[in-house]
CSV table of N, CA, C and O in Angstrom, one decimal:
chain,number,residue,atom,x,y,z
A,1,MET,N,0.8,-1.2,0.0
A,1,MET,CA,0.0,0.0,0.0
A,1,MET,C,0.9,1.3,0.0
A,1,MET,O,0.5,2.3,-0.6
A,2,GLY,N,2.1,1.2,0.6
A,2,GLY,CA,2.9,2.4,0.7
A,2,GLY,C,3.6,2.7,-0.6
A,2,GLY,O,4.0,3.9,-0.7
A,3,SER,N,3.9,1.8,-1.5
A,3,SER,CA,4.6,2.1,-2.7
A,3,SER,C,3.6,2.5,-3.8
A,3,SER,O,2.4,2.2,-3.8
A,4,LEU,N,4.1,3.2,-4.8
A,4,LEU,CA,3.3,3.6,-5.9
A,4,LEU,C,3.3,2.5,-7.0
A,4,LEU,O,4.3,2.0,-7.3
A,5,SER,N,2.1,2.3,-7.5
A,5,SER,CA,2.0,1.3,-8.6
A,5,SER,C,2.3,1.9,-9.9
A,5,SER,O,2.5,3.1,-10.0
A,6,ILE,N,2.3,1.1,-11.0
A,6,ILE,CA,2.5,1.7,-12.3
A,6,ILE,C,1.4,2.7,-12.7
A,6,ILE,O,1.7,3.6,-13.4
A,7,TRP,N,0.2,2.5,-12.2
A,7,TRP,CA,-0.9,3.4,-12.6
A,7,TRP,C,-0.6,4.8,-11.9
A,7,TRP,O,-0.9,5.8,-12.5
A,8,HIS,N,-0.1,4.8,-10.7
A,8,HIS,CA,0.2,6.1,-10.1
A,8,HIS,C,1.2,6.8,-10.8
A,8,HIS,O,1.1,8.0,-11.0
A,9,TRP,N,2.3,6.1,-11.2
A,9,TRP,CA,3.4,6.8,-12.0
A,9,TRP,C,2.9,7.3,-13.3
A,9,TRP,O,3.3,8.4,-13.8
A,10,LEU,N,2.0,6.5,-14.0
A,10,LEU,CA,1.4,6.9,-15.2
A,10,LEU,C,0.6,8.2,-15.1
A,10,LEU,O,0.7,9.1,-15.9
A,11,ILE,N,-0.2,8.3,-14.0
A,11,ILE,CA,-1.0,9.5,-13.8
A,11,ILE,C,-0.1,10.7,-13.5
A,11,ILE,O,-0.3,11.8,-14.0
A,12,ILE,N,1.0,10.5,-12.7
A,12,ILE,CA,1.9,11.6,-12.4
A,12,ILE,C,2.6,12.1,-13.7
A,12,ILE,O,2.7,13.3,-13.9
A,13,ALA,N,3.0,11.1,-14.6
A,13,ALA,CA,3.6,11.5,-15.9
A,13,ALA,C,2.6,12.3,-16.7
A,13,ALA,O,3.0,13.3,-17.3
A,14,VAL,N,1.4,11.9,-16.8
A,14,VAL,CA,0.4,12.6,-17.6
A,14,VAL,C,0.2,14.0,-17.1
A,14,VAL,O,0.1,15.0,-17.8
A,15,VAL,N,0.1,14.2,-15.7
A,15,VAL,CA,-0.1,15.5,-15.1
A,15,VAL,C,1.1,16.4,-15.5
A,15,VAL,O,1.0,17.6,-15.8
A,16,PHE,N,2.4,15.9,-15.4
A,16,PHE,CA,3.5,16.7,-15.7
A,16,PHE,C,3.5,17.1,-17.2
A,16,PHE,O,3.8,18.3,-17.5
A,17,VAL,N,3.1,16.2,-18.1
A,17,VAL,CA,3.0,16.6,-19.5
A,17,VAL,C,2.0,17.6,-19.7
A,17,VAL,O,2.1,18.6,-20.5
A,18,MET,N,0.9,17.5,-19.0
A,18,MET,CA,-0.2,18.5,-19.1
A,18,MET,C,0.3,19.9,-18.6
A,18,MET,O,0.0,20.9,-19.2
A,19,PHE,N,1.0,19.9,-17.5
A,19,PHE,CA,1.4,21.2,-16.9
A,19,PHE,C,2.5,21.8,-17.8
A,19,PHE,O,2.5,23.0,-18.1
A,20,PHE,N,3.5,21.1,-18.1
A,20,PHE,CA,4.7,21.6,-18.8
A,20,PHE,C,4.7,21.5,-20.3
A,20,PHE,O,5.5,22.2,-21.0
A,21,GLY,N,4.0,20.6,-20.8
A,21,GLY,CA,4.0,20.4,-22.3
A,21,GLY,C,5.1,19.4,-22.7
A,21,GLY,O,6.1,19.4,-22.1
A,22,ALA,N,4.8,18.6,-23.7
A,22,ALA,CA,5.8,17.6,-24.2
A,22,ALA,C,7.0,18.3,-24.7
A,22,ALA,O,8.1,17.7,-24.7
A,23,LYS,N,6.9,19.5,-25.2
A,23,LYS,CA,8.1,20.2,-25.8
A,23,LYS,C,9.1,20.6,-24.8
A,23,LYS,O,10.3,20.6,-25.0
A,24,ARG,N,8.6,21.0,-23.6
A,24,ARG,CA,9.5,21.5,-22.6
A,24,ARG,C,10.1,20.4,-21.7
A,24,ARG,O,11.0,20.7,-20.9
A,25,MET,N,9.6,19.2,-21.7
A,25,MET,CA,10.0,18.2,-20.8
A,25,MET,C,11.5,17.8,-21.1
A,25,MET,O,12.3,17.7,-20.1
A,26,PRO,N,12.0,17.6,-22.3
A,26,PRO,CA,13.4,17.3,-22.5
A,26,PRO,C,14.3,18.4,-22.0
A,26,PRO,O,15.4,18.2,-21.4
A,27,ASP,N,13.9,19.7,-22.2
A,27,ASP,CA,14.7,20.8,-21.7
A,27,ASP,C,14.8,20.8,-20.2
A,27,ASP,O,15.8,21.1,-19.6
A,28,ALA,N,13.7,20.5,-19.6
A,28,ALA,CA,13.6,20.5,-18.1
A,28,ALA,C,14.5,19.3,-17.6
A,28,ALA,O,15.2,19.5,-16.6
A,29,ALA,N,14.5,18.2,-18.2
A,29,ALA,CA,15.3,17.1,-17.8
A,29,ALA,C,16.8,17.4,-18.0
A,29,ALA,O,17.6,17.0,-17.2
A,30,ARG,N,17.1,18.0,-19.1
A,30,ARG,CA,18.5,18.4,-19.4
A,30,ARG,C,19.0,19.4,-18.3
A,30,ARG,O,20.1,19.3,-17.8
A,31,SER,N,18.2,20.4,-18.0
A,31,SER,CA,18.5,21.4,-17.0
A,31,SER,C,18.7,20.7,-15.6
A,31,SER,O,19.6,21.1,-14.9
A,32,LEU,N,17.8,19.8,-15.3
A,32,LEU,CA,18.0,19.1,-14.0
A,32,LEU,C,19.3,18.3,-14.0
A,32,LEU,O,20.0,18.2,-13.0
A,33,GLY,N,19.6,17.6,-15.1
A,33,GLY,CA,20.8,16.9,-15.1
A,33,GLY,C,22.1,17.7,-15.0
A,33,GLY,O,23.0,17.4,-14.2
A,34,ARG,N,22.1,18.9,-15.6
A,34,ARG,CA,23.2,19.8,-15.4
A,34,ARG,C,23.3,20.3,-14.0
A,34,ARG,O,24.4,20.4,-13.5
A,35,SER,N,22.2,20.6,-13.4
A,35,SER,CA,22.2,21.1,-12.0
A,35,SER,C,22.7,20.0,-11.1
A,35,SER,O,23.5,20.3,-10.2
A,36,LEU,N,22.3,18.8,-11.3
A,36,LEU,CA,22.8,17.7,-10.4
A,36,LEU,C,24.3,17.5,-10.6
A,36,LEU,O,25.0,17.2,-9.7
A,37,ARG,N,24.8,17.6,-11.9
A,37,ARG,CA,26.2,17.5,-12.1
A,37,ARG,C,27.0,18.6,-11.4
A,37,ARG,O,28.1,18.3,-10.8
A,38,ILE,N,26.6,19.8,-11.5
A,38,ILE,CA,27.2,20.9,-10.9
A,38,ILE,C,27.2,20.7,-9.4
A,38,ILE,O,28.2,20.9,-8.7
A,39,PHE,N,26.1,20.3,-8.8
A,39,PHE,CA,26.0,20.1,-7.4
A,39,PHE,C,26.9,19.0,-6.9
A,39,PHE,O,27.6,19.1,-5.9
A,40,LYS,N,27.0,17.9,-7.7
A,40,LYS,CA,27.9,16.8,-7.4
A,40,LYS,C,29.4,17.2,-7.4
A,40,LYS,O,30.1,16.9,-6.5
A,41,SER,N,29.7,18.0,-8.4
A,41,SER,CA,31.1,18.5,-8.5
A,41,SER,C,31.5,19.4,-7.3
A,41,SER,O,32.6,19.4,-6.8
A,42,GLU,N,30.5,20.3,-6.9
A,42,GLU,CA,30.8,21.2,-5.8
A,42,GLU,C,30.9,20.5,-4.5
A,42,GLU,O,31.8,20.8,-3.7
A,43,VAL,N,30.1,19.5,-4.3
A,43,VAL,CA,30.1,18.7,-3.1
A,43,VAL,C,31.5,17.9,-3.0
A,43,VAL,O,32.1,17.9,-2.0
A,44,SER,N,31.9,17.3,-4.1
A,44,SER,CA,33.2,16.6,-4.1
A,44,SER,C,34.3,17.5,-3.9
A,44,SER,O,35.3,17.2,-3.2
A,45,GLN,N,34.3,18.8,-4.4
A,45,GLN,CA,35.3,19.7,-4.2
A,45,GLN,C,35.4,20.2,-2.8
A,45,GLN,O,36.5,20.3,-2.2
A,46,MET,N,34.2,20.3,-2.2
A,46,MET,CA,34.2,20.7,-0.7
A,46,MET,C,34.8,19.6,0.1
A,46,MET,O,35.5,19.8,1.1
A,47,GLN,N,34.5,18.3,-0.2
A,47,GLN,CA,35.0,17.2,0.5
A,47,GLN,C,36.5,17.1,0.3
A,47,GLN,O,37.2,16.8,1.3
A,48,ASN,N,37.0,17.4,-0.9
A,48,ASN,CA,38.5,17.3,-1.1
A,48,ASN,C,39.2,18.4,-0.3
A,48,ASN,O,40.2,18.2,0.3
A,49,GLU,N,38.6,19.6,-0.2
A,49,GLU,CA,39.2,20.7,0.6
A,49,GLU,C,39.1,20.4,2.1
A,49,GLU,O,40.1,20.7,2.8
A,50,SER,N,38.1,19.7,2.6
A,50,SER,CA,38.0,19.4,4.0
A,50,SER,C,38.9,18.3,4.4
A,50,SER,O,39.4,18.2,5.5
A,51,ASN,N,39.3,17.4,3.4
A,51,ASN,CA,40.2,16.3,3.7
A,51,ASN,C,41.6,16.7,3.8
A,51,ASN,O,42.4,16.1,4.3
A,52,ALA,N,42.0,17.9,3.2
A,52,ALA,CA,43.3,18.4,3.2
A,52,ALA,C,43.4,19.7,3.9
A,52,ALA,O,43.6,20.7,3.2
A,53,PRO,N,43.2,19.8,5.2
A,53,PRO,CA,43.2,21.1,5.9
A,53,PRO,C,44.6,21.6,5.9
A,53,PRO,O,45.6,20.8,6.0
A,54,ASN,N,44.7,22.9,5.9
A,54,ASN,CA,46.0,23.6,6.0
A,54,ASN,C,47.0,23.2,4.9
A,54,ASN,O,48.2,23.2,5.2
A,55,ALA,N,46.6,22.8,3.8
A,55,ALA,CA,47.5,22.4,2.7
A,55,ALA,C,48.3,23.7,2.3
A,55,ALA,O,49.5,23.6,1.9
A,56,GLY,N,47.7,24.8,2.2
A,56,GLY,CA,48.4,26.0,1.8
A,56,GLY,C,49.3,26.5,2.9
A,56,GLY,O,50.3,27.2,2.6
A,57,ALA,N,49.1,26.2,4.2
A,57,ALA,CA,50.0,26.7,5.2
A,57,ALA,C,51.3,25.9,5.2
A,57,ALA,O,52.3,26.4,5.7
A,58,ALA,N,51.4,24.7,4.6
A,58,ALA,CA,52.6,24.0,4.6
A,58,ALA,C,53.6,24.5,3.6
A,58,ALA,O,54.8,24.3,3.7
A,59,GLN,N,53.1,25.3,2.6
A,59,GLN,CA,54.0,25.8,1.6
A,59,GLN,C,54.7,27.0,2.1
A,59,GLN,O,54.1,27.9,2.7
A,60,PRO,N,56.0,27.2,1.8
A,60,PRO,CA,56.7,28.4,2.3
A,60,PRO,C,56.3,29.6,1.4
A,60,PRO,O,55.8,29.5,0.3
A,61,ALA,N,56.5,30.8,2.0
A,61,ALA,CA,56.1,32.0,1.3
A,61,ALA,C,57.1,32.2,0.1
A,61,ALA,O,58.2,31.8,0.2
A,62,PRO,N,56.6,32.7,-1.0
A,62,PRO,CA,57.5,32.9,-2.1
A,62,PRO,C,58.5,33.9,-1.8
A,62,PRO,O,58.3,34.9,-1.2
A,63,GLN,N,59.8,33.7,-2.3
A,63,GLN,CA,60.9,34.5,-2.0
A,63,GLN,C,61.1,35.5,-3.2
A,63,GLN,O,60.9,35.1,-4.3
A,64,LEU,N,61.4,36.7,-2.9
A,64,LEU,CA,61.7,37.7,-3.9
A,64,LEU,C,63.1,37.5,-4.4
A,64,LEU,O,64.0,37.1,-3.7
A,65,PRO,N,63.3,37.8,-5.7
A,65,PRO,CA,64.7,37.8,-6.2
A,65,PRO,C,65.6,38.7,-5.4
A,65,PRO,O,65.1,39.7,-4.8
A,66,ALA,N,66.9,38.5,-5.4
A,66,ALA,CA,67.8,39.3,-4.6
A,66,ALA,C,67.8,40.8,-4.9
A,66,ALA,O,67.9,41.6,-4.0
A,67,ALA,N,67.5,41.2,-6.1
A,67,ALA,CA,67.4,42.6,-6.5
A,67,ALA,C,66.2,43.3,-5.9
A,67,ALA,O,66.2,44.5,-5.7
A,68,GLN,N,65.2,42.5,-5.6
A,68,GLN,CA,63.9,43.1,-5.1
A,68,GLN,C,63.7,43.0,-3.6
A,68,GLN,O,62.8,43.5,-3.1
A,69,GLN,N,64.7,42.3,-2.9
A,69,GLN,CA,64.5,42.2,-1.5
A,69,GLN,C,64.7,43.5,-0.8
A,69,GLN,O,65.6,44.3,-1.2
A,70,ALA,N,64.0,43.8,0.2
A,70,ALA,CA,64.0,45.0,0.9
A,70,ALA,C,65.3,45.1,1.8
A,70,ALA,O,65.6,44.1,2.5
A,71,THR,N,66.0,46.2,1.8
A,71,THR,CA,67.1,46.4,2.7
A,71,THR,C,66.6,47.0,3.9
A,71,THR,O,65.6,47.7,4.0
A,72,PRO,N,67.4,46.8,5.0
A,72,PRO,CA,66.9,47.4,6.3
A,72,PRO,C,66.8,48.9,6.2
A,72,PRO,O,65.9,49.5,6.8
A,73,SER,N,67.6,49.6,5.5
A,73,SER,CA,67.6,51.1,5.4
A,73,SER,C,66.3,51.5,4.6
A,73,SER,O,65.8,52.6,4.9
A,74,ALA,N,65.9,50.7,3.7
A,74,ALA,CA,64.7,51.1,2.9
A,74,ALA,C,63.4,50.9,3.7
A,74,ALA,O,62.4,51.6,3.5
A,75,THR,N,63.4,50.1,4.8
A,75,THR,CA,62.2,49.9,5.6
A,75,THR,C,62.1,50.9,6.7
A,75,THR,O,61.1,51.0,7.3
A,76,GLU,N,63.2,51.6,7.0
A,76,GLU,CA,63.2,52.6,8.1
A,76,GLU,C,62.4,53.8,7.6
A,76,GLU,O,62.4,54.2,6.5
A,77,PRO,N,61.7,54.4,8.6
A,77,PRO,CA,60.9,55.6,8.1
A,77,PRO,C,61.9,56.8,7.8
A,77,PRO,O,62.9,57.0,8.4
A,78,ARG,N,61.5,57.5,6.8
A,78,ARG,CA,62.3,58.6,6.4
A,78,ARG,C,62.1,59.9,7.2
A,78,ARG,O,60.9,60.1,7.6
A,79,SER,N,63.1,60.6,7.5
A,79,SER,CA,63.0,61.8,8.3
A,79,SER,C,62.9,62.9,7.3
A,79,SER,O,63.9,63.1,6.5
A,80,GLU,N,61.9,63.7,7.3
A,80,GLU,CA,61.8,64.8,6.4
A,80,GLU,C,62.4,66.1,7.0
A,80,GLU,O,62.3,66.3,8.2
A,81,PRO,N,63.0,66.9,6.2
A,81,PRO,CA,63.5,68.1,6.8
A,81,PRO,C,62.5,69.0,7.3
A,81,PRO,O,61.4,69.1,6.7
A,82,LYS,N,62.8,69.6,8.4
A,82,LYS,CA,61.8,70.5,9.1
A,82,LYS,C,61.9,71.9,8.5
A,82,LYS,O,63.0,72.4,8.4
A,83,SER,N,60.8,72.5,8.2
A,83,SER,CA,60.8,73.8,7.8
A,83,SER,C,60.4,74.7,8.9
A,83,SER,O,59.5,74.4,9.6
A,84,VAL,N,61.0,75.9,9.0
A,84,VAL,CA,60.7,76.8,10.0
A,84,VAL,C,60.0,78.0,9.5
A,84,VAL,O,60.0,78.5,8.5
């Protein structure tokens, strides 16, 4: 009694066709499939990110080339001449 018989499914299908039309049903199914694929990929991406916590923290900070490294004198605040 709890499961749907073939007649129930047939009535549901006829109602859907009447509401949406036979022309729009393939487009609706295609859109639903795309949405499910996107949802699946986002969920798997979230699971991959949660399985590898702090992956970015283990990498060292990128080093500047020797010509671009800051010298101690360049980081000191400049003293401006005082005008009287």
